[in-house]
mmCIF file with all atom_site columns, C-alpha atoms in Angstrom:
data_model
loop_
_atom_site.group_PDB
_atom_site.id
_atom_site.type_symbol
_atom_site.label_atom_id
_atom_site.label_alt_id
_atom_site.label_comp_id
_atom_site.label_asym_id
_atom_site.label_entity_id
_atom_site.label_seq_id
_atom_site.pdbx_PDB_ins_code
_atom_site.Cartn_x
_atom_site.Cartn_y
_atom_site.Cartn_z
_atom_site.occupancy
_atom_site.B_iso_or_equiv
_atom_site.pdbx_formal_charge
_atom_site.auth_seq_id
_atom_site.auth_comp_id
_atom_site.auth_asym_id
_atom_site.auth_atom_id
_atom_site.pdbx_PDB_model_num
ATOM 1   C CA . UNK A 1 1   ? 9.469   18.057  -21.144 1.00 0.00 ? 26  UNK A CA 1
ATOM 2   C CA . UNK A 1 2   ? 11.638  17.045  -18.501 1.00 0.00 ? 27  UNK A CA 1
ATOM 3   C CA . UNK A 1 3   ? 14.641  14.600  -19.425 1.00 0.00 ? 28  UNK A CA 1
ATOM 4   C CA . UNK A 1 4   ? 13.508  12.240  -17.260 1.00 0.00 ? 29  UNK A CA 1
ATOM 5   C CA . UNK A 1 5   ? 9.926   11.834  -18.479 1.00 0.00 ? 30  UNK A CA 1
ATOM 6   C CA . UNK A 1 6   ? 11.278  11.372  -21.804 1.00 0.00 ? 31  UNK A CA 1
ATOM 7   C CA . UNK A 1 7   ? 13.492  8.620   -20.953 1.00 0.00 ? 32  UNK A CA 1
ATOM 8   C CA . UNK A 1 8   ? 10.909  6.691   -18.970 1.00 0.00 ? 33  UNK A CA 1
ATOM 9   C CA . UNK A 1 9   ? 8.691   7.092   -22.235 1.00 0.00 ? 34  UNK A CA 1
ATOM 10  C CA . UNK A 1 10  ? 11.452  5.671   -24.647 1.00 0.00 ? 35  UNK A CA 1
ATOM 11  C CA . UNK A 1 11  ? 12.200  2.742   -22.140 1.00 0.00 ? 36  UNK A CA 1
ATOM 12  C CA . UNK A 1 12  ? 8.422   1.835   -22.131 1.00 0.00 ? 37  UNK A CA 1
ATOM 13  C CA . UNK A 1 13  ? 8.420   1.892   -25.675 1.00 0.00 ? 38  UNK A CA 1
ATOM 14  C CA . UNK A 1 14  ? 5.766   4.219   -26.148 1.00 0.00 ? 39  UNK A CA 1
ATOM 15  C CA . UNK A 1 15  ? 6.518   6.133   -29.300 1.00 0.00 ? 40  UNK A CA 1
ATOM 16  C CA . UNK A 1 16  ? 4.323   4.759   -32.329 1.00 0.00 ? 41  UNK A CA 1
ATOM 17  C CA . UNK A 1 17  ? 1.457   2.732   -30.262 1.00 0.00 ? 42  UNK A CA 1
ATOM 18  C CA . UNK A 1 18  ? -1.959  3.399   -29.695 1.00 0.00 ? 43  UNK A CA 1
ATOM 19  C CA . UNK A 1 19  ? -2.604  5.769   -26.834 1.00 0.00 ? 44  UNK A CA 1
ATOM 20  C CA . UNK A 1 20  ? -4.268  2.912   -24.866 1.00 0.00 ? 45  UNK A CA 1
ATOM 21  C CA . UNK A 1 21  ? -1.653  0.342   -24.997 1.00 0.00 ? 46  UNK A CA 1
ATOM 22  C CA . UNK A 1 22  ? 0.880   3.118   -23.886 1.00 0.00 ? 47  UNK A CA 1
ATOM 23  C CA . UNK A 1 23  ? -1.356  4.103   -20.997 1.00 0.00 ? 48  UNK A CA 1
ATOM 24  C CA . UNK A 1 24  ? -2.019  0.242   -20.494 1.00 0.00 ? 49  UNK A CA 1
ATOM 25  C CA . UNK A 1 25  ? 2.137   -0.113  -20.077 1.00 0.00 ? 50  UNK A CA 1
ATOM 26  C CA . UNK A 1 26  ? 2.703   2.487   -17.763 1.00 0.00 ? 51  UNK A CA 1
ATOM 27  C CA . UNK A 1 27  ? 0.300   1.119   -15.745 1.00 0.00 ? 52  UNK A CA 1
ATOM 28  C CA . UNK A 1 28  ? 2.261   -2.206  -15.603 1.00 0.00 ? 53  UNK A CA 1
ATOM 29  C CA . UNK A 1 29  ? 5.016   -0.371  -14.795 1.00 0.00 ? 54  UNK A CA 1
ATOM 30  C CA . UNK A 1 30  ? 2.853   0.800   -11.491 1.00 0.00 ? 55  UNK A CA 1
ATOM 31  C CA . UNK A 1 31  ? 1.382   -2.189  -10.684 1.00 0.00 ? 56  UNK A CA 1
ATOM 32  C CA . UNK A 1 32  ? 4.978   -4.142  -11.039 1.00 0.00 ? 57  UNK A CA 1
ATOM 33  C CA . UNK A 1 33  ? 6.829   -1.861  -9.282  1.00 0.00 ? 58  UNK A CA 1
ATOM 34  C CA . UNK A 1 34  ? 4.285   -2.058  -6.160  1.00 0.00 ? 59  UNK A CA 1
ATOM 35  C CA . UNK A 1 35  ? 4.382   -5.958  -6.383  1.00 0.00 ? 60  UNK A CA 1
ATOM 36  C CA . UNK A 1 36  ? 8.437   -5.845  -7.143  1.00 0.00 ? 61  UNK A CA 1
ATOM 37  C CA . UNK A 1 37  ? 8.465   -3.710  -3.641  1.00 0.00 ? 62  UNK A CA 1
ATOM 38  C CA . UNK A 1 38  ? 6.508   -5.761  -1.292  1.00 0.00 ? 63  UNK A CA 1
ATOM 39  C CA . UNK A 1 39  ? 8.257   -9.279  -3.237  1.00 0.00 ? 64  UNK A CA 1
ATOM 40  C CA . UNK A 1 40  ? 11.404  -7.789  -2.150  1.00 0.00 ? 65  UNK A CA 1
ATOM 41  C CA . UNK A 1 41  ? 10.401  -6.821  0.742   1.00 0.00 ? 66  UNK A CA 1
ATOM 42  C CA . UNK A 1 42  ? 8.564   -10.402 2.019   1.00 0.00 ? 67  UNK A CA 1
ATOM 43  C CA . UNK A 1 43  ? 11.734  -12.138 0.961   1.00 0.00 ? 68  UNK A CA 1
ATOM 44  C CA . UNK A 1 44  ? 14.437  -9.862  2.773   1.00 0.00 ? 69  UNK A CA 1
ATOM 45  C CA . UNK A 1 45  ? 12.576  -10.381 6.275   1.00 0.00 ? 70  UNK A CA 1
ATOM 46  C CA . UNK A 1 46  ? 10.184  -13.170 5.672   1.00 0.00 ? 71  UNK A CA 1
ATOM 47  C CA . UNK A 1 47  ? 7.180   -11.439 6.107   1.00 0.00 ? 72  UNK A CA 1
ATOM 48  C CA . UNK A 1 48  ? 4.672   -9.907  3.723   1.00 0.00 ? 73  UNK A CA 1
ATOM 49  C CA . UNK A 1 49  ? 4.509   -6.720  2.867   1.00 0.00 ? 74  UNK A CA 1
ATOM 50  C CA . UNK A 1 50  ? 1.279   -5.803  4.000   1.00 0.00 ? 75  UNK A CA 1
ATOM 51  C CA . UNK A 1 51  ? 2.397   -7.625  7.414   1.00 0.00 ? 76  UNK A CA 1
ATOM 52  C CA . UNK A 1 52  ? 5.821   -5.425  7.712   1.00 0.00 ? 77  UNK A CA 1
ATOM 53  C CA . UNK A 1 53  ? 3.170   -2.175  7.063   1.00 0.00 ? 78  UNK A CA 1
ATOM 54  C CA . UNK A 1 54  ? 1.163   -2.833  9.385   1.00 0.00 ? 79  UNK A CA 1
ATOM 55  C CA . UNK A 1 55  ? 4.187   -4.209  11.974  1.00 0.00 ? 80  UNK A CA 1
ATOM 56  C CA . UNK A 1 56  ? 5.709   -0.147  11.205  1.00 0.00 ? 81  UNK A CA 1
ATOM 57  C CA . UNK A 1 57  ? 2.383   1.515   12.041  1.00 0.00 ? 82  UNK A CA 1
ATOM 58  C CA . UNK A 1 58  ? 2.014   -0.615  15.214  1.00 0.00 ? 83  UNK A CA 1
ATOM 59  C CA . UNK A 1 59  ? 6.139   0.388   15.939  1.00 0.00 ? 84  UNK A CA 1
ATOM 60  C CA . UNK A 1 60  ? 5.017   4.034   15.407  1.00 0.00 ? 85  UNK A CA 1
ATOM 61  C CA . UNK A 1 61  ? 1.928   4.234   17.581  1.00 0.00 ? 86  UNK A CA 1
ATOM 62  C CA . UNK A 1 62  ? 2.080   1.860   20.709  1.00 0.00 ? 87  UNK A CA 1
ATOM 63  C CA . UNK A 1 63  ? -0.984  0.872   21.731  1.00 0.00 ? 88  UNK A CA 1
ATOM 64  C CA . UNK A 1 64  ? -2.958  1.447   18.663  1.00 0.00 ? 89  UNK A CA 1
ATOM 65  C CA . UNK A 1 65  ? -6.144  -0.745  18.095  1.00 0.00 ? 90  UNK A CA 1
ATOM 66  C CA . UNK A 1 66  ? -7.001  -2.745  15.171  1.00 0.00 ? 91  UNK A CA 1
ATOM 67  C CA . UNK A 1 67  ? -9.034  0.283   13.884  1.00 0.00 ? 92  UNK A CA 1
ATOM 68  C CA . UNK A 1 68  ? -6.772  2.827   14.061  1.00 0.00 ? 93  UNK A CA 1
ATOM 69  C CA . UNK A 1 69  ? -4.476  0.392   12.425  1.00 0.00 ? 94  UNK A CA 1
ATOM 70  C CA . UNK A 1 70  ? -6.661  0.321   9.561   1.00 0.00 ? 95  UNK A CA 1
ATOM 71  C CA . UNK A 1 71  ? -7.941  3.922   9.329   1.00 0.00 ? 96  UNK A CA 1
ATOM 72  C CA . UNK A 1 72  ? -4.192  4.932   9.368   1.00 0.00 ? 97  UNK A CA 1
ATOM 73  C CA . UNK A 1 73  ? -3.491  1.844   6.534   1.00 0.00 ? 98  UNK A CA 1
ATOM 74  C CA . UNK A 1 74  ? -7.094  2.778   4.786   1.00 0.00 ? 99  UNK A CA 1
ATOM 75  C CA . UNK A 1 75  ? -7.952  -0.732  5.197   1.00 0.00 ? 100 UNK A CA 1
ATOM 76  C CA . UNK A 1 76  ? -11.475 -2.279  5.739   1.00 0.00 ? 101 UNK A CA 1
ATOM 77  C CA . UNK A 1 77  ? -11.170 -3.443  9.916   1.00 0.00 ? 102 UNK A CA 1
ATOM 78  C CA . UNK A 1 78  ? -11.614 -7.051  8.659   1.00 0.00 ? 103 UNK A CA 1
ATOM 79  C CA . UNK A 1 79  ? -8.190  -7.025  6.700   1.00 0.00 ? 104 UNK A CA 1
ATOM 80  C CA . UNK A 1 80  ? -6.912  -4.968  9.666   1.00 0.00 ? 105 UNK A CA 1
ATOM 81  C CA . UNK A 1 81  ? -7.746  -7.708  11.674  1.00 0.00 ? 106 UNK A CA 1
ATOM 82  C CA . UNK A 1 82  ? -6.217  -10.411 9.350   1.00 0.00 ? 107 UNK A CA 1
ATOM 83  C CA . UNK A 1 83  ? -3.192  -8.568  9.509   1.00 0.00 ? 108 UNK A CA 1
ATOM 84  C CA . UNK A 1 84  ? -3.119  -8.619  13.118  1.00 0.00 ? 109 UNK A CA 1
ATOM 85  C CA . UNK A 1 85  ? -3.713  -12.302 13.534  1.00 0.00 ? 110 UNK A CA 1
ATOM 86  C CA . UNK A 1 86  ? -0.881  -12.968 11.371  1.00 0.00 ? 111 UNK A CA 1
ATOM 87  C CA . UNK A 1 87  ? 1.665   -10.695 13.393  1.00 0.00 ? 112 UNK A CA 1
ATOM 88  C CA . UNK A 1 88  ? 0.532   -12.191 16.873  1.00 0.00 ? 113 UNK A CA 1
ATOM 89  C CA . UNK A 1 89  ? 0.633   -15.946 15.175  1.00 0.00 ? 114 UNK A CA 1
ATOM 90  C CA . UNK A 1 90  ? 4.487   -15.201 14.074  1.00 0.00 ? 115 UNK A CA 1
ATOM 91  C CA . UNK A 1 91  ? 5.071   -13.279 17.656  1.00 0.00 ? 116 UNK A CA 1
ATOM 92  C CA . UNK A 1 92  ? 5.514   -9.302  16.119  1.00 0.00 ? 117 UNK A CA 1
ATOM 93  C CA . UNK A 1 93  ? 2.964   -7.706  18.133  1.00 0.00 ? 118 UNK A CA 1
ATOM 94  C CA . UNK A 1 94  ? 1.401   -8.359  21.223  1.00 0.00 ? 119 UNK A CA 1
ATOM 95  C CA . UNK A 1 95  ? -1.968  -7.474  22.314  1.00 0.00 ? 120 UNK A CA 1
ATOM 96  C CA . UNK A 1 96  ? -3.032  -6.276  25.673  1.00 0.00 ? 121 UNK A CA 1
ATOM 97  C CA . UNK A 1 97  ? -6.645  -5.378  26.936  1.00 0.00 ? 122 UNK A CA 1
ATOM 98  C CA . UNK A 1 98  ? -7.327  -1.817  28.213  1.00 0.00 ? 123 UNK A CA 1
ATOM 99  C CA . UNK A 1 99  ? -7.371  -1.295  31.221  1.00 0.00 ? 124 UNK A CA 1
ATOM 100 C CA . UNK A 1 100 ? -10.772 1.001   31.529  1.00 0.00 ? 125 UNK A CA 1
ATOM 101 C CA . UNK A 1 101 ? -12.374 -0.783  28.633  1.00 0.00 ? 126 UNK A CA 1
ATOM 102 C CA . UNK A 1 102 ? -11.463 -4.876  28.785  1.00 0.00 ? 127 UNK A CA 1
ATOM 103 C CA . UNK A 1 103 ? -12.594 -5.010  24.956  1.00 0.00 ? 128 UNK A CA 1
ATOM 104 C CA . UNK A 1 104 ? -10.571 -2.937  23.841  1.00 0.00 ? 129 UNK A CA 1
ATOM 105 C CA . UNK A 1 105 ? -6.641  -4.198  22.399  1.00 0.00 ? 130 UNK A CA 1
ATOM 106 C CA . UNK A 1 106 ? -3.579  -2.128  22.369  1.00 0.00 ? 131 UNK A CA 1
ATOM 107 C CA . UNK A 1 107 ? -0.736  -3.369  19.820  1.00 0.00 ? 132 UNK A CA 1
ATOM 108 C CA . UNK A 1 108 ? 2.580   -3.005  20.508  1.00 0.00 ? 133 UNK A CA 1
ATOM 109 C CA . UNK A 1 109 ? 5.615   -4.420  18.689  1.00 0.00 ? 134 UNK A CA 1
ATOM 110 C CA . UNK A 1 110 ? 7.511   -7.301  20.190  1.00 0.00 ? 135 UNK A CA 1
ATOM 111 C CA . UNK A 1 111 ? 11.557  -7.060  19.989  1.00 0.00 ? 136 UNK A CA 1
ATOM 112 C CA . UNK A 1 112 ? 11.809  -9.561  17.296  1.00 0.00 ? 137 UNK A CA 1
ATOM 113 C CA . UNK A 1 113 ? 9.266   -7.491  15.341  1.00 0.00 ? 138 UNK A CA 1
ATOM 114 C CA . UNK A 1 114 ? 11.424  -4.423  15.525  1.00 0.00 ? 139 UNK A CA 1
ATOM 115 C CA . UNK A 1 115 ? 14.662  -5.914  14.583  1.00 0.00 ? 140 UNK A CA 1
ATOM 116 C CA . UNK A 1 116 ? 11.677  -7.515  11.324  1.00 0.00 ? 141 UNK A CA 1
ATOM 117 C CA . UNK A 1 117 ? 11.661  -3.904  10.947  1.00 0.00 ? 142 UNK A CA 1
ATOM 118 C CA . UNK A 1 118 ? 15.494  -2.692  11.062  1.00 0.00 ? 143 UNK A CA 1
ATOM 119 C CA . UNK A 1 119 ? 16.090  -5.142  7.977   1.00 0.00 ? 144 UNK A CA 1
ATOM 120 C CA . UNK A 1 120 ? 13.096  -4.582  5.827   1.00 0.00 ? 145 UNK A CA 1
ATOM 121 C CA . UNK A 1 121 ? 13.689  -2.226  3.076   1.00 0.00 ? 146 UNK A CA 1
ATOM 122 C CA . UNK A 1 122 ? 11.547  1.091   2.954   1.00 0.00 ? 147 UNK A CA 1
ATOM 123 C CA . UNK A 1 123 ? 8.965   2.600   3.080   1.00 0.00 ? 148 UNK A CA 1
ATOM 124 C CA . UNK A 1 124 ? 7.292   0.228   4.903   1.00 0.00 ? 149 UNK A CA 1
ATOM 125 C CA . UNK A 1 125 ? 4.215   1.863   3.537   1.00 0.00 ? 150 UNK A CA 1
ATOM 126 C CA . UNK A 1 126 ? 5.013   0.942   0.014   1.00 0.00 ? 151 UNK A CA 1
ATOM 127 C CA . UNK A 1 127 ? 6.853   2.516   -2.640  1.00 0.00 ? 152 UNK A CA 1
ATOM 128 C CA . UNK A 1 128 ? 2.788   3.716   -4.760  1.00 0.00 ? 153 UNK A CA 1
ATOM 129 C CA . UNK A 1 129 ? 1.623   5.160   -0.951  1.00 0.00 ? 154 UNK A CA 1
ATOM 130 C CA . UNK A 1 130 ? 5.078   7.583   -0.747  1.00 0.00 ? 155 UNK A CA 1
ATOM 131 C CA . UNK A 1 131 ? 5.506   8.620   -4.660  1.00 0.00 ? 156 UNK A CA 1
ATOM 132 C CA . UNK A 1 132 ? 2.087   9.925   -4.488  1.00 0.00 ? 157 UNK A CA 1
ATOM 133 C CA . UNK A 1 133 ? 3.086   12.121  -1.279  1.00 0.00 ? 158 UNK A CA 1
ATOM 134 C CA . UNK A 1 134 ? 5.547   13.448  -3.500  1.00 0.00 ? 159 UNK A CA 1
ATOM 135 C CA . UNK A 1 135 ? 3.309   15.056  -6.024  1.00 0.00 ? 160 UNK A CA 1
ATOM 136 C CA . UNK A 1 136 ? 2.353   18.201  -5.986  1.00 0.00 ? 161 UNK A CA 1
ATOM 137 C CA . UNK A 1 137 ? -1.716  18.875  -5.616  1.00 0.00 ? 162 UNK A CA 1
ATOM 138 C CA . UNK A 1 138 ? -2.295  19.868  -9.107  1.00 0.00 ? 163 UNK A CA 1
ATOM 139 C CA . UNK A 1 139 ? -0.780  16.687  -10.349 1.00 0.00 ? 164 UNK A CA 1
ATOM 140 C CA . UNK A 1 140 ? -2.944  14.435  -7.541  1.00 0.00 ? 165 UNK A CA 1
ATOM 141 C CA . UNK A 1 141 ? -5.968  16.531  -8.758  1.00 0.00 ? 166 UNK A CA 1
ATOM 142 C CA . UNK A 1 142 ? -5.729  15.677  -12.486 1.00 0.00 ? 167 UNK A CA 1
ATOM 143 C CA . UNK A 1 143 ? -4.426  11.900  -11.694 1.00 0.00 ? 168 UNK A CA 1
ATOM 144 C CA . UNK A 1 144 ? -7.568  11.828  -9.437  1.00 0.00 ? 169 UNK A CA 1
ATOM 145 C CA . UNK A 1 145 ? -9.573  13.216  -12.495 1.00 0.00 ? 170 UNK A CA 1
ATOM 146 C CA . UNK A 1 146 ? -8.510  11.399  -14.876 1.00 0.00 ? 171 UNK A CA 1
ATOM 147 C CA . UNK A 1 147 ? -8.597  7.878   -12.557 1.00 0.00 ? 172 UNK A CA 1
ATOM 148 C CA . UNK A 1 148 ? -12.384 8.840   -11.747 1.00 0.00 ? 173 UNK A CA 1
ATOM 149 C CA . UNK A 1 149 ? -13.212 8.548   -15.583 1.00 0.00 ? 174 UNK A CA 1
ATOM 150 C CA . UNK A 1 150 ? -11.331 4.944   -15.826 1.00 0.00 ? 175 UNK A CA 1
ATOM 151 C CA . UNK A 1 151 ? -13.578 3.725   -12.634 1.00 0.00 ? 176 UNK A CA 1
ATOM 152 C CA . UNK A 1 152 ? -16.439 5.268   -14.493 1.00 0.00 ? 177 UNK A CA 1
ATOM 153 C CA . UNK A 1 153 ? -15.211 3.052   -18.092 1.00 0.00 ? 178 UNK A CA 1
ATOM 154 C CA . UNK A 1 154 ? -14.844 0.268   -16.165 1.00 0.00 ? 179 UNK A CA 1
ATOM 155 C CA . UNK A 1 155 ? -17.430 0.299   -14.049 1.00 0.00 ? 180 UNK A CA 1
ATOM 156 C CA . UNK A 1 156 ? -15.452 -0.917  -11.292 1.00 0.00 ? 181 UNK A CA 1
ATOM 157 C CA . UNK A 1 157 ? -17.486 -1.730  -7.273  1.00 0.00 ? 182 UNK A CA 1
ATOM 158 C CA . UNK A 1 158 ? -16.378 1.783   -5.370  1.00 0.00 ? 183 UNK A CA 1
ATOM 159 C CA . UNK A 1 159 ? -16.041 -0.739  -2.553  1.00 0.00 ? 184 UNK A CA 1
ATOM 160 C CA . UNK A 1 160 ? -12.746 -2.354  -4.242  1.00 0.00 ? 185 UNK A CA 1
ATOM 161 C CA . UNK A 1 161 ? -11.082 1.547   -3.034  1.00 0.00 ? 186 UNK A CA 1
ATOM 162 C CA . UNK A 1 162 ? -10.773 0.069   0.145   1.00 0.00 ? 187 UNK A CA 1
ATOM 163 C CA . UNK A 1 163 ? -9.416  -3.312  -0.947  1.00 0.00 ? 188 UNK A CA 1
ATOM 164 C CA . UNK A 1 164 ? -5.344  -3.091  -0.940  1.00 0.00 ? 189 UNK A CA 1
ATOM 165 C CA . UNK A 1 165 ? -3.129  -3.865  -3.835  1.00 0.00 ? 190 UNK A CA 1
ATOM 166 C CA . UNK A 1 166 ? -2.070  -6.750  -2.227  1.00 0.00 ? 191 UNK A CA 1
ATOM 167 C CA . UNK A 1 167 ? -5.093  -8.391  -0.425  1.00 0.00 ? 192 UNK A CA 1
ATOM 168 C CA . UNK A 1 168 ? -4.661  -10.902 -3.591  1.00 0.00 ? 193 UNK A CA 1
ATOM 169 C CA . UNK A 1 169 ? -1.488  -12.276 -2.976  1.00 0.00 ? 194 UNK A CA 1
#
């Protein structure tokens, strides 16, 4: 076992428990890191996480609609849209109808939403969102496994896969 792994497990305390309440703490240590993240993040620029997210997708693809926006977040277009309210409200993105089709909107990030983005700590995408890039497929495919029986214990709405950490907060 790598050194590592065994020195997360004694810092969680996970040595004489039942296997549920060690599972149970690591995922505390998920779900509090994510939260820990985006806290950190809101109060070093002012903004939410989910805002400064969405404010770094719109940076990276000018002119992006609200549904891109939330295909590339995997966010329900309602919550895409909620987000986008909230950015034009505080004056990081502007909007601007197309020019073939009048109903459609084109984001693009104001200046004072890019220098939002130059002092928010990364990734903008969440710290969850990135580890998970880092793992290799055999490790997503048993997580994903494994995660699929949970859903199935706790007979959780399939819907709420769409519904961000976050919304909540």
């Amino acid at each position: 076992m790598a050194v590592a792994a065994k020195t997360a497990r004694k810092r969680i305390g996970a040595t004489e428990e039942e296997p549920a309440t060690r599972v149970l703490r690591r995922f505390r240590v998920v779900f509090n890191a994510v939260r820990t993240h985006f806290r950190s993040m809101e109060s070093s620029v002012g903004v939410s996480g989910a805002q400064v997210w969405a404010l770094g997708e719109v940076a990276a693809n000018p002119g992006m609609g609200v549904n891109q926006l939330a295909r590339t977040m995997d966010i329900h277009q309602s919550t895409a849209s909620n987000l986008v309210r909230a950015l034009l409200d505080a004056g990081l993105v502007v909007s601007e109808k197309g020019e073939v089709d009048r109903r459609a909107v084109h984001l693009h990030a104001t200046a004072r939403g890019l220098r939002i983005l130059g002092k928010a700590p990364t990734p903008f995408t969440g710290i969850l969102p990135e580890a998970l890039q880092r793992l290799d497929e055999t490790t997503l495919a048993r997580l994903e496994r494994d995660l699929d029986k949970l859903i199935l214990e706790l007979k959780a709405d399939p819907d709420l896969a769409r519904v961000p950490l976050w919304a909540n907060e």
